CSV table of C-alpha atoms and ligand atoms in Angstrom, one decimal:
chain,number,residue,atom,x,y,z
A,478,MET,CA,-8.4,13.5,-32.3
A,479,TRP,CA,-6.4,10.7,-30.7
A,480,SER,CA,-4.2,8.9,-33.1
A,481,SER,CA,-4.4,5.2,-33.1
A,482,PRO,CA,-0.8,4.7,-31.8
A,483,THR,CA,-1.8,6.8,-28.8
A,484,ILE,CA,-4.8,4.7,-28.1
A,485,CYS,CA,-2.7,1.6,-28.4
A,486,LEU,CA,-0.2,3.1,-26.0
A,487,SER,CA,-2.9,4.0,-23.5
A,488,PHE,CA,-4.3,0.5,-23.7
A,489,ALA,CA,-0.9,-1.0,-23.2
A,490,LEU,CA,-0.4,1.2,-20.1
A,491,VAL,CA,-3.7,0.2,-18.7
A,492,LEU,CA,-2.7,-3.5,-19.2
A,493,LEU,CA,0.6,-2.8,-17.6
A,494,ALA,CA,-1.0,-1.3,-14.6
A,495,THR,CA,-3.5,-4.1,-14.3
A,496,THR,CA,-0.7,-6.7,-14.4
A,497,PHE,CA,1.3,-4.9,-11.8
A,498,SER,CA,-1.5,-4.4,-9.4
A,499,GLY,CA,-1.8,-8.1,-8.8
A,500,SER,CA,1.6,-8.9,-7.5
A,501,ALA,CA,4.2,-6.9,-5.6
A,502,ALA,CA,6.8,-5.3,-7.9
A,503,HIS,CA,9.0,-4.0,-5.0
A,504,ASN,CA,10.8,-5.2,-2.0
A,505,ILE,CA,11.1,-2.4,0.6
A,506,THR,CA,13.8,-4.3,2.5
A,507,GLU,CA,16.0,-4.5,-0.6
A,508,ILE,CA,15.3,-0.9,-1.5
A,509,LEU,CA,16.3,0.5,1.9
A,510,ALA,CA,19.3,-1.9,2.1
A,511,ALA,CA,21.1,0.5,-0.4
A,512,PHE,CA,20.8,3.4,2.1
A,513,PRO,CA,22.7,2.9,5.4
A,514,ASP,CA,21.0,6.1,6.7
A,515,TYR,CA,17.8,4.2,7.1
A,516,SER,CA,19.2,0.9,8.4
A,517,VAL,CA,17.4,1.3,11.8
A,518,TYR,CA,14.1,2.1,10.0
A,519,ASN,CA,14.7,-1.0,7.8
A,520,HIS,CA,15.4,-3.2,10.8
A,521,TYR,CA,12.1,-2.1,12.5
A,522,LEU,CA,10.1,-2.6,9.2
A,523,SER,CA,11.3,-6.2,9.2
A,524,GLN,CA,10.8,-6.9,12.9
A,525,THR,CA,7.3,-5.6,12.9
A,526,LYS,CA,6.6,-7.2,9.5
A,527,VAL,CA,5.2,-3.9,8.2
A,528,SER,CA,7.6,-4.7,5.3
A,529,ASP,CA,5.3,-7.6,4.2
A,530,GLU,CA,2.3,-5.2,4.2
A,531,ILE,CA,4.2,-2.7,2.1
A,532,ASN,CA,5.4,-5.4,-0.3
A,533,SER,CA,1.9,-6.7,-0.8
A,534,ARG,CA,0.6,-3.3,-2.0
A,535,GLN,CA,1.0,-1.0,-4.9
A,536,THR,CA,0.8,2.8,-5.2
A,537,LEU,CA,2.2,3.8,-1.9
A,538,THR,CA,4.7,6.2,-0.3
A,539,VAL,CA,6.9,5.2,2.6
A,540,LEU,CA,8.1,8.2,4.7
A,541,VAL,CA,11.4,7.1,6.2
A,542,LEU,CA,13.3,8.5,9.2
A,543,PRO,CA,17.1,8.8,9.4
A,544,ASN,CA,18.7,6.5,11.9
A,545,ALA,CA,18.9,9.0,14.8
A,546,ALA,CA,15.2,9.9,14.5
A,547,MET,CA,14.2,6.3,14.2
A,548,THR,CA,16.3,5.3,17.2
A,549,ALA,CA,14.7,8.0,19.3
A,550,LEU,CA,11.2,6.9,18.3
A,551,ALA,CA,11.8,3.3,19.2
A,552,ASP,CA,13.6,4.0,22.4
A,553,LYS,CA,11.7,2.4,25.3
A,554,GLN,CA,8.6,1.9,23.2
A,555,PRO,CA,6.8,-1.4,22.9
A,556,VAL,CA,7.4,-2.9,19.5
A,557,ALA,CA,3.6,-2.9,18.9
A,558,GLY,CA,3.6,0.9,19.4
A,559,VAL,CA,6.5,1.3,16.9
A,560,LYS,CA,4.5,-0.8,14.4
A,561,ASN,CA,1.7,1.7,14.7
A,562,ALA,CA,4.0,4.6,14.0
A,563,LEU,CA,5.5,2.8,11.0
A,564,ARG,CA,2.1,2.1,9.6
A,565,LEU,CA,1.1,5.7,9.9
A,566,LEU,CA,4.2,6.7,7.9
A,567,THR,CA,3.1,4.4,5.0
A,568,LEU,CA,0.7,6.4,2.8
A,569,LEU,CA,-1.6,4.5,0.5
A,570,ASP,CA,-1.0,6.8,-2.4
A,571,TYR,CA,2.0,7.7,-4.6
A,572,TYR,CA,3.7,11.0,-3.8
A,573,ASP,CA,7.0,12.1,-5.3
A,574,SER,CA,8.5,15.5,-4.7
A,575,ALA,CA,6.6,17.1,-7.6
A,576,LYS,CA,3.3,15.8,-6.5
A,577,LEU,CA,3.9,16.9,-2.9
A,578,HIS,CA,4.3,20.5,-4.2
A,579,LYS,CA,1.3,20.3,-6.4
A,580,ILE,CA,-1.4,19.3,-3.9
A,581,SER,CA,-4.7,21.0,-4.9
A,582,GLN,CA,-5.8,23.6,-2.4
A,583,GLY,CA,-2.4,23.1,-0.8
A,584,THR,CA,-3.7,20.5,1.7
A,585,VAL,CA,-5.0,16.9,1.6
A,586,LEU,CA,-5.8,14.0,3.9
A,587,THR,CA,-4.3,10.7,2.8
A,588,THR,CA,-5.0,7.2,4.2
A,589,THR,CA,-2.3,5.0,5.6
A,590,LEU,CA,-1.6,1.4,6.6
A,591,LEU,CA,-2.7,2.3,10.1
A,592,GLN,CA,-6.3,3.0,8.8
A,593,THR,CA,-6.5,-0.6,7.4
A,594,THR,CA,-6.1,-2.1,10.9
A,595,GLY,CA,-9.4,-0.6,12.1
A,596,ASN,CA,-7.8,-0.3,15.5
A,597,PHE,CA,-8.1,3.5,15.7
A,598,GLN,CA,-11.2,5.6,15.7
A,599,GLY,CA,-12.4,7.8,13.0
A,600,ASN,CA,-9.8,9.1,10.6
A,601,LEU,CA,-6.8,8.8,13.0
A,602,GLY,CA,-5.2,6.5,10.4
A,603,PHE,CA,-5.1,9.4,7.9
A,604,VAL,CA,-2.3,11.9,7.5
A,605,ASN,CA,-2.6,15.6,6.8
A,606,ILE,CA,-0.2,16.8,4.1
A,607,THR,CA,0.0,20.5,3.7
A,608,ASP,CA,2.1,22.5,1.2
A,609,LEU,CA,3.6,25.2,3.5
A,610,LYS,CA,5.0,28.6,2.7
A,611,GLY,CA,8.6,28.7,1.3
A,612,GLY,CA,8.4,25.4,-0.5
A,613,LYS,CA,8.2,23.3,2.7
A,614,VAL,CA,5.8,20.4,2.9
A,615,GLY,CA,4.4,19.5,6.4
A,616,PHE,CA,2.8,16.2,7.6
A,617,GLY,CA,0.6,15.9,10.7
A,618,SER,CA,-1.9,13.8,12.5
A,619,THR,CA,-5.6,14.4,12.0
A,620,PHE,CA,-5.9,14.4,15.8
A,621,PRO,CA,-7.7,17.6,16.9
A,622,GLY,CA,-5.2,20.4,17.4
A,623,ALA,CA,-2.2,18.4,16.0
A,624,ARG,CA,0.6,20.4,14.5
A,625,LEU,CA,2.3,19.8,11.1
A,626,ALA,CA,5.4,18.9,13.0
A,627,THR,CA,6.9,16.5,10.4
A,628,THR,CA,8.5,18.0,7.3
A,629,TYR,CA,9.6,16.5,4.0
A,630,THR,CA,13.4,16.6,3.8
A,631,LYS,CA,14.4,14.7,0.6
A,632,SER,CA,13.5,12.1,-2.0
A,633,VAL,CA,15.1,8.7,-1.6
A,634,LYS,CA,13.8,6.4,-4.3
A,635,GLN,CA,10.9,6.1,-6.7
A,636,ILE,CA,9.6,3.2,-8.7
A,637,GLU,CA,6.9,4.8,-10.9
A,638,PHE,CA,3.3,3.9,-10.2
A,639,SER,CA,4.5,1.5,-7.5
A,640,ILE,CA,6.4,2.9,-4.6
A,641,SER,CA,8.0,6.2,-3.5
A,642,VAL,CA,10.3,6.5,-0.6
A,643,LEU,CA,10.7,10.0,0.9
A,644,GLU,CA,12.7,11.1,3.9
A,645,VAL,CA,11.0,13.1,6.6
A,646,SER,CA,12.3,14.9,9.7
A,647,ALA,CA,10.3,13.2,12.4
A,648,PRO,CA,7.6,10.6,13.1
A,649,ILE,CA,3.9,11.6,12.8
A,650,LEU,CA,2.5,11.2,16.3
A,651,PHE,CA,-0.8,11.5,18.2
A,652,SER,CA,-1.7,10.7,21.8
A,653,GLY,CA,-2.3,6.9,22.1
A,654,LEU,CA,-0.4,5.9,18.9
A,655,LEU,CA,2.4,4.2,20.7
A,656,ASP,CA,0.4,2.6,23.4
A,657,ALA,CA,0.3,-1.2,23.2
A,658,PRO,CA,-2.4,-2.5,25.5
A,659,THR,CA,-1.4,-6.0,26.8
A,660,ALA,CA,-3.9,-8.4,25.4
A,661,ASN,CA,-5.9,-10.6,27.7
A,662,ILE,CA,-5.6,-13.7,25.6
A,663,THR,CA,-8.5,-15.7,27.1
A,664,GLU,CA,-10.8,-12.7,27.0
A,665,SER,CA,-9.9,-11.9,23.4
A,666,LEU,CA,-10.4,-15.6,22.4
A,667,GLU,CA,-13.8,-15.7,24.0
A,668,LYS,CA,-14.9,-12.5,22.3
A,669,ALA,CA,-13.7,-13.9,19.0
A,670,GLY,CA,-15.9,-17.1,19.3
A,671,CYS,CA,-13.0,-19.4,20.4
A,672,LYS,CA,-14.2,-20.2,23.9
A,673,THR,CA,-13.6,-24.0,23.6
A,674,PHE,CA,-10.0,-23.4,22.6
A,675,ALA,CA,-9.6,-20.8,25.4
A,676,ASN,CA,-10.8,-23.3,28.0
A,677,LEU,CA,-8.6,-26.0,26.6
A,678,ILE,CA,-5.4,-23.9,26.8
A,679,VAL,CA,-6.2,-22.8,30.3
A,680,SER,CA,-7.1,-26.2,31.7
A,681,SER,CA,-4.1,-28.0,30.0
A,682,GLY,CA,-1.6,-25.4,31.1
A,683,VAL,CA,-0.6,-24.7,27.5
A,684,LEU,CA,-1.5,-21.0,28.0
A,685,LYS,CA,1.5,-20.7,30.2
A,686,MET,CA,3.7,-22.3,27.5
A,687,TYR,CA,2.3,-19.8,25.0
A,688,LYS,CA,3.1,-16.9,27.4
A,689,ALA,CA,6.7,-18.2,28.0
A,690,ALA,CA,7.2,-18.3,24.2
A,691,THR,CA,5.7,-14.9,23.4
A,692,ASP,CA,8.8,-12.8,24.0
A,693,LYS,CA,10.6,-14.3,21.0
A,694,GLY,CA,7.5,-14.1,18.8
A,695,LEU,CA,4.4,-16.3,18.8
A,696,THR,CA,1.5,-16.9,16.4
A,697,VAL,CA,-1.4,-19.0,17.6
A,698,PHE,CA,-4.0,-20.5,15.3
A,699,ALA,CA,-7.2,-20.7,17.4
A,700,PRO,CA,-10.0,-22.9,16.0
A,701,THR,CA,-13.4,-21.4,16.4
A,702,ASP,CA,-16.1,-23.1,18.5
A,703,GLU,CA,-17.8,-24.3,15.2
A,704,ALA,CA,-14.5,-25.9,14.3
A,705,PHE,CA,-14.6,-28.1,17.4
A,706,LYS,CA,-18.2,-29.2,16.5
A,707,ALA,CA,-17.5,-29.9,12.9
A,708,LYS,CA,-18.0,-33.4,11.4
A,709,GLY,CA,-14.9,-35.6,11.5
A,710,VAL,CA,-13.3,-33.9,14.4
A,711,PRO,CA,-11.7,-36.6,16.6
A,712,ASP,CA,-12.9,-37.1,20.2
A,713,LEU,CA,-10.4,-35.0,22.2
A,714,SER,CA,-11.6,-36.5,25.5
A,715,THR,CA,-9.9,-39.8,24.5
A,716,LEU,CA,-6.5,-38.1,24.2
A,717,THR,CA,-4.0,-38.4,27.0
A,718,GLN,CA,-2.9,-35.2,28.7
A,719,LEU,CA,0.3,-35.3,26.8
A,720,GLN,CA,-1.4,-35.8,23.5
A,721,LEU,CA,-3.8,-32.9,24.2
A,722,VAL,CA,-0.8,-30.7,25.1
A,723,THR,CA,0.9,-31.7,21.9
A,724,LEU,CA,-2.2,-30.9,19.9
A,725,LEU,CA,-2.5,-27.5,21.4
A,726,GLN,CA,1.3,-26.8,20.9
A,727,TYR,CA,0.8,-27.8,17.3
A,728,HIS,CA,-1.6,-24.8,17.0
A,729,ALA,CA,1.2,-22.3,17.7
A,730,VAL,CA,4.4,-21.3,15.8
A,731,PRO,CA,7.3,-19.7,17.6
A,732,GLN,CA,7.5,-16.6,15.4
A,733,TYR,CA,5.5,-13.5,14.8
A,734,THR,CA,3.7,-14.0,11.5
A,735,PRO,CA,0.5,-11.9,11.0
A,736,LYS,CA,-1.8,-12.8,8.2
A,737,SER,CA,0.0,-10.4,5.8
A,738,SER,CA,3.2,-12.2,6.4
A,739,LEU,CA,1.7,-15.7,6.0
A,740,LYS,CA,0.6,-14.6,2.5
A,741,THR,CA,4.2,-14.6,1.4
A,742,THR,CA,5.4,-17.5,3.5
A,743,LYS,CA,6.7,-20.4,1.4
A,744,LEU,CA,8.5,-22.5,3.9
A,745,ARG,CA,6.8,-24.9,6.2
A,746,LEU,CA,6.4,-23.6,9.7
A,747,SER,CA,7.7,-25.4,12.7
A,748,THR,CA,5.3,-25.4,15.7
A,749,LEU,CA,5.8,-25.5,19.4
A,750,ALA,CA,5.0,-29.2,19.3
A,751,THR,CA,8.2,-30.0,17.3
A,752,ASN,CA,10.6,-32.1,19.3
A,753,SER,CA,13.3,-34.6,18.7
A,754,VAL,CA,10.8,-37.4,17.8
A,755,GLY,CA,8.0,-35.5,16.0
A,756,ASN,CA,8.0,-33.4,12.9
A,757,TYR,CA,5.1,-31.2,13.7
A,758,THR,CA,5.1,-28.7,10.8
A,759,LEU,CA,2.4,-26.7,9.1
A,760,GLY,CA,2.1,-25.6,5.5
A,761,VAL,CA,0.6,-22.3,4.3
A,762,THR,CA,-1.3,-21.6,1.1
A,763,SER,CA,-2.9,-18.4,0.0
A,764,SER,CA,-5.1,-17.1,-2.8
A,765,GLY,CA,-5.8,-13.4,-2.9
A,766,ASP,CA,-6.8,-12.4,0.6
A,767,ASP,CA,-7.5,-15.9,1.7
A,768,VAL,CA,-4.8,-17.7,3.7
A,769,SER,CA,-5.1,-21.3,4.8
A,770,ILE,CA,-3.0,-23.5,7.1
A,771,VAL,CA,-2.4,-27.0,5.8
A,772,THR,CA,-1.6,-30.2,7.7
A,773,ASP,CA,-1.2,-33.7,6.3
A,774,LEU,CA,-4.8,-34.3,7.2
A,775,ASP,CA,-6.7,-31.1,6.7
A,776,THR,CA,-6.8,-27.5,5.7
A,777,ALA,CA,-7.9,-24.6,8.0
A,778,ARG,CA,-8.8,-21.2,6.6
A,779,ILE,CA,-7.8,-18.1,8.6
A,780,ALA,CA,-11.0,-16.4,9.6
A,781,ASN,CA,-10.1,-13.4,11.8
A,782,THR,CA,-7.2,-11.7,13.4
A,783,VAL,CA,-8.0,-12.0,17.1
A,784,VAL,CA,-4.9,-10.3,18.5
A,785,ASP,CA,-2.1,-8.6,16.6
A,786,SER,CA,0.3,-7.1,19.1
A,787,THR,CA,3.9,-7.6,18.1
A,788,PRO,CA,5.4,-10.0,19.1
A,789,LEU,CA,2.1,-11.9,19.7
A,790,CYS,CA,-0.4,-12.7,17.0
A,791,ILE,CA,-3.6,-14.8,17.4
A,792,LEU,CA,-5.6,-15.8,14.3
A,793,SER,CA,-8.8,-17.7,14.4
A,794,VAL,CA,-9.1,-20.7,12.0
A,795,ASP,CA,-12.2,-22.6,10.8
A,796,HIS,CA,-10.8,-26.1,11.4
A,797,LEU,CA,-8.7,-27.9,13.9
A,798,LEU,CA,-5.1,-28.5,12.8
A,799,LEU,CA,-4.7,-32.3,12.9
A,800,SER,CA,-1.2,-33.6,12.8
A,801,SER,CA,-0.6,-37.0,11.2
A,802,GLU,CA,1.8,-37.7,14.1
A,803,LEU,CA,-1.2,-37.7,16.5
A,804,PHE,CA,-4.0,-38.8,14.3
A,805,GLY,CA,-2.7,-41.2,11.7
A,806,SER,CA,-3.5,-40.8,8.1
A,807,ALA,CA,-7.2,-39.8,8.5
A,808,PRO,CA,-9.3,-38.5,11.3
A,809,ALA,CA,-12.1,-40.6,12.7
A,810,PRO,CA,-15.2,-39.9,10.7
A,811,ALA,CA,-17.7,-40.2,13.5
A,812,PRO,CA,-19.1,-37.0,14.8
A,813,ILE,CA,-18.1,-36.8,18.4
A,814,LYS,CA,-18.9,-34.1,20.9
A,815,ILE,CA,-16.2,-33.0,23.2
A,816,SER,CA,-16.5,-31.3,26.6
A,817,PRO,CA,-15.2,-27.8,26.6
A,818,ALA,CA,-12.6,-28.5,29.3
A,819,PRO,CA,-11.7,-32.1,29.7
A,820,ALA,CA,-10.3,-33.0,33.1
A,821,PRO,CA,-6.5,-33.0,32.9
A,822,GLU,CA,-6.2,-36.5,34.2
A,823,SER,CA,-8.5,-38.7,32.1
A,824,GLU,CA,-8.6,-42.5,32.0
A,825,ALA,CA,-6.8,-42.4,28.7
A,826,ALA,CA,-3.9,-40.5,30.4
A,827,ALA,CA,-3.6,-43.2,33.0
A,828,SER,CA,-3.3,-45.9,30.3
A,829,ALA,CA,-0.6,-44.0,28.3
A,830,PRO,CA,2.5,-46.0,29.1
A,831,SER,CA,5.2,-43.6,27.9
A,832,PRO,CA,5.5,-39.9,27.4
A,833,ASP,CA,7.2,-40.6,24.0
A,834,LEU,CA,4.2,-40.0,21.7
A,835,LYS,CA,5.6,-41.1,18.5
A,836,SER,CA,7.2,-44.4,19.5
A,837,ALA,CA,4.8,-45.4,22.2
A,838,SER,CA,1.4,-44.7,20.9
A,839,PRO,CA,0.0,-45.8,17.6
A,840,PRO,CA,-1.9,-43.1,15.7
A,841,MET,CA,-5.0,-42.3,17.7
A,842,PHE,CA,-7.3,-42.7,14.9
A,843,GLU,CA,-6.7,-45.4,12.3
A,844,GLU,CA,-7.8,-45.0,8.8
A,845,THR,CA,-11.2,-46.5,8.2
A,846,PRO,CA,-12.5,-47.7,4.9
A,847,SER,CA,-15.3,-45.3,4.8
A,848,GLY,CA,-13.3,-42.6,6.5
A,849,ALA,CA,-12.9,-40.1,3.8
A,850,PRO,CA,-12.4,-36.9,5.7
A,851,GLU,CA,-15.2,-34.5,5.1
A,852,SER,CA,-14.6,-30.8,4.8
A,853,PRO,CA,-16.8,-28.9,7.1
A,854,ALA,CA,-19.8,-27.6,5.2
A,855,GLY,CA,-20.7,-24.0,5.5
A,856,ALA,CA,-17.5,-22.8,7.0
A,857,PRO,CA,-18.1,-19.3,8.2
A,858,GLU,CA,-16.9,-16.7,5.7
A,859,GLU,CA,-16.3,-14.0,8.1
A,860,GLU,CA,-14.5,-10.8,7.3
A,861,THR,CA,-12.8,-8.7,10.0
A,862,ALA,CA,-13.3,-4.9,10.1
A,863,ALA,CA,-9.6,-4.7,9.2
A,864,ASP,CA,-10.1,-7.0,6.2
A,865,VAL,CA,-13.0,-5.0,4.9
A,866,LYS,CA,-11.0,-1.8,5.4
A,867,THR,CA,-8.1,-3.4,3.6
A,868,GLY,CA,-10.5,-4.1,0.7
A,869,ASP,CA,-11.5,-0.4,0.7
A,870,GLY,CA,-7.9,0.6,0.7
A,871,LYS,CA,-7.2,-1.6,-2.3
A,872,MET,CA,-10.1,-0.2,-4.2
A,873,LEU,CA,-8.9,3.3,-3.5
A,874,LYS,CA,-5.4,2.3,-4.5
A,875,MET,CA,-6.5,0.7,-7.7
A,876,ARG,CA,-8.6,3.7,-8.6
A,877,SER,CA,-5.7,6.0,-8.1
A,878,THR,CA,-3.4,3.7,-10.2
A,879,VAL,CA,-5.9,3.8,-13.0
A,880,GLY,CA,-6.3,7.5,-12.6
A,881,LEU,CA,-2.6,8.1,-12.9
A,882,VAL,CA,-2.4,5.9,-16.0
A,883,TRP,CA,-5.2,7.8,-17.6
A,884,LEU,CA,-3.6,11.1,-16.7
A,885,PHE,CA,-0.4,9.9,-18.3
A,886,SER,CA,-2.1,8.6,-21.4
A,887,PHE,CA,-3.9,11.9,-21.7
A,888,THR,CA,-0.7,13.9,-21.4
A,889,LEU,CA,0.9,11.7,-24.1
A,890,ALA,CA,-2.0,12.3,-26.4
A,891,PHE,CA,-1.3,16.0,-26.6
B,998,NAG,C1,13.3,-8.9,0.1
B,998,NAG,O1,14.7,-8.6,0.2
B,998,NAG,C2,15.3,-9.2,1.3
B,998,NAG,C3,16.8,-8.7,1.3
B,998,NAG,O2,17.3,-8.7,0.1
B,998,NAG,C4,15.2,-10.7,1.2
B,998,NAG,O3,15.8,-11.3,2.4
B,998,NAG,C5,13.7,-11.1,1.2
B,998,NAG,O4,13.6,-12.5,1.0
B,998,NAG,C6,13.1,-10.4,0.0
B,998,NAG,N1,11.6,-10.6,0.1
B,998,NAG,C7,10.9,-11.1,-0.9
B,998,NAG,C8,9.4,-11.3,-0.6
B,998,NAG,O5,11.4,-11.4,-1.9
B,999,NAG,C1,-4.3,20.1,7.6
B,999,NAG,O1,-3.9,20.8,8.8
B,999,NAG,C2,-3.9,22.2,8.6
B,999,NAG,C3,-3.2,22.8,9.9
B,999,NAG,O2,-3.8,22.3,11.0
B,999,NAG,C4,-5.3,22.7,8.4
B,999,NAG,O3,-5.3,24.1,8.2
B,999,NAG,C5,-5.9,22.0,7.2
B,999,NAG,O4,-7.2,22.3,7.0
B,999,NAG,C6,-5.7,20.5,7.3
B,999,NAG,N1,-6.1,19.9,6.0
B,999,NAG,C7,-7.2,19.1,5.9
B,999,NAG,C8,-7.4,18.6,4.5
B,999,NAG,O5,-7.9,18.8,6.8
B,1000,NAG,C1,-8.6,-12.0,31.5
B,1000,NAG,O1,-10.0,-12.1,31.3
B,1000,NAG,C2,-10.7,-13.1,32.0
B,1000,NAG,C3,-12.1,-13.0,31.7
B,1000,NAG,O2,-12.3,-13.5,30.4
B,1000,NAG,C4,-10.5,-12.8,33.5
B,1000,NAG,O3,-11.1,-13.8,34.3
B,1000,NAG,C5,-9.0,-12.7,33.8
B,1000,NAG,O4,-8.8,-12.3,35.2
B,1000,NAG,C6,-8.3,-11.7,32.9
B,1000,NAG,N1,-6.9,-11.7,33.2
B,1000,NAG,C7,-6.2,-10.6,33.4
B,1000,NAG,C8,-4.7,-10.8,33.6
B,1000,NAG,O5,-6.7,-9.5,33.4
B,1001,NAG,C1,9.4,-33.4,8.2
B,1001,NAG,O1,8.5,-33.0,7.3
B,1001,NAG,C2,9.0,-32.5,6.1
B,1001,NAG,C3,7.9,-31.9,5.3
B,1001,NAG,O2,6.8,-32.8,5.2
B,1001,NAG,C4,9.8,-33.6,5.4
B,1001,NAG,O3,10.3,-33.1,4.2
B,1001,NAG,C5,10.9,-34.1,6.3
B,1001,NAG,O4,11.5,-35.2,5.7
B,1001,NAG,C6,10.3,-34.5,7.7
B,1001,NAG,N1,11.4,-34.9,8.6
B,1001,NAG,C7,11.3,-35.9,9.4
B,1001,NAG,C8,12.5,-36.1,10.3
B,1001,NAG,O5,10.3,-36.7,9.4
């Protein structure tokens, strides 16, 4: 029989696990900062923002490489390729030394952060862990014919039920892992249902500005075609060329911030439109897996990841980002159609007397008495393959947390 204190304890543990699964209880950057042997690894975790993905999850194992091995891995590789390798080294299950040596049947496939991206076919995002003879533990890709070329060398740090950090001898690799295909921005946007935006950035020349800014990191918020047709969207054909350029620059921030990083962003983001006269910043709010970009005038929910190739990230959003600098305190309520690619030199451009937007032009759209901005009804609730997979990962992770807790309670009961 289970004594009532044991049942109480089990219940408390379940509660504890439930509480912790909601918010991150660890900071991988801080954990690794205490170990100079992994400073290069830590640097790349931050640069690629894999650290944010790790911090937003529970029940995982980070396989770290000592500095020499990490330097060799990153040498002459595109950062996007290094990011893939780091994701494959992050197992979505908790393994400490004891558990590694107690794998049932001596071999197991375990999922990793790479699998959550949906960018690799089949189970390439899984890692084979095998308990080898002589107490050694080997890790390898599931790629046909791959060897178990990575071995466990030592335990670094454990926070029980949350995160385990283990050192391994070498990266886990497979052919294609480190490739970073250069994204064709317009093509990717068109495929993702952002054709209007793609046409606008090409015809206005802003695409060139985006490309020039990419090296130092760039995140673009691309409104979907539905967003351009939504009620309350101002008539973009009345904008001067300069205003249109500013609006499009307002849709990009000069840093690499994928969705997982935006979730933890608290500061306002400066955009490419920010200059000496205009304060073109964006706010970020998130709730669970939902992340929204907030301006003074509206809120745009992130729909999909269109391109995520460090240092470039393109996210589609379900609403245009309207800056109060350009559009006054409320957008014009009238539903107005815009042409997909307005001619660069419009009549409005000719009538704009000065390039200084803020001081020369009054807000384009004055507040009207009846002009309460309407939120677009029926905003598409799309989920990316990656999002769906992330969900699966979480389910799996939660199940394993609960499993561990029950195992623990069970052990205590006897
Ligand atoms: C994690 O730790 C690093 C280094 O101490 C710090 O800069 C960063 O803000 C922390 N991140 C979070 C989400 O607290
Ligand atoms: C892991 O790899 C070893 C060696 O290639 C193989 O024998 C084993 O079946 C694999 N394990 C799983 C679970 O696929
Ligand atoms: C990108 O794709 C578009 C078609 O959407 C094509 O016209 C263009 O030539 C491509 N650019 C490059 C650099 O391949
Ligand atoms: C810019 O915007 C931020 C946030 O809304 C505000 O705190 C700050 O005072 C603004 N700065 C200028 C120069 O308008």
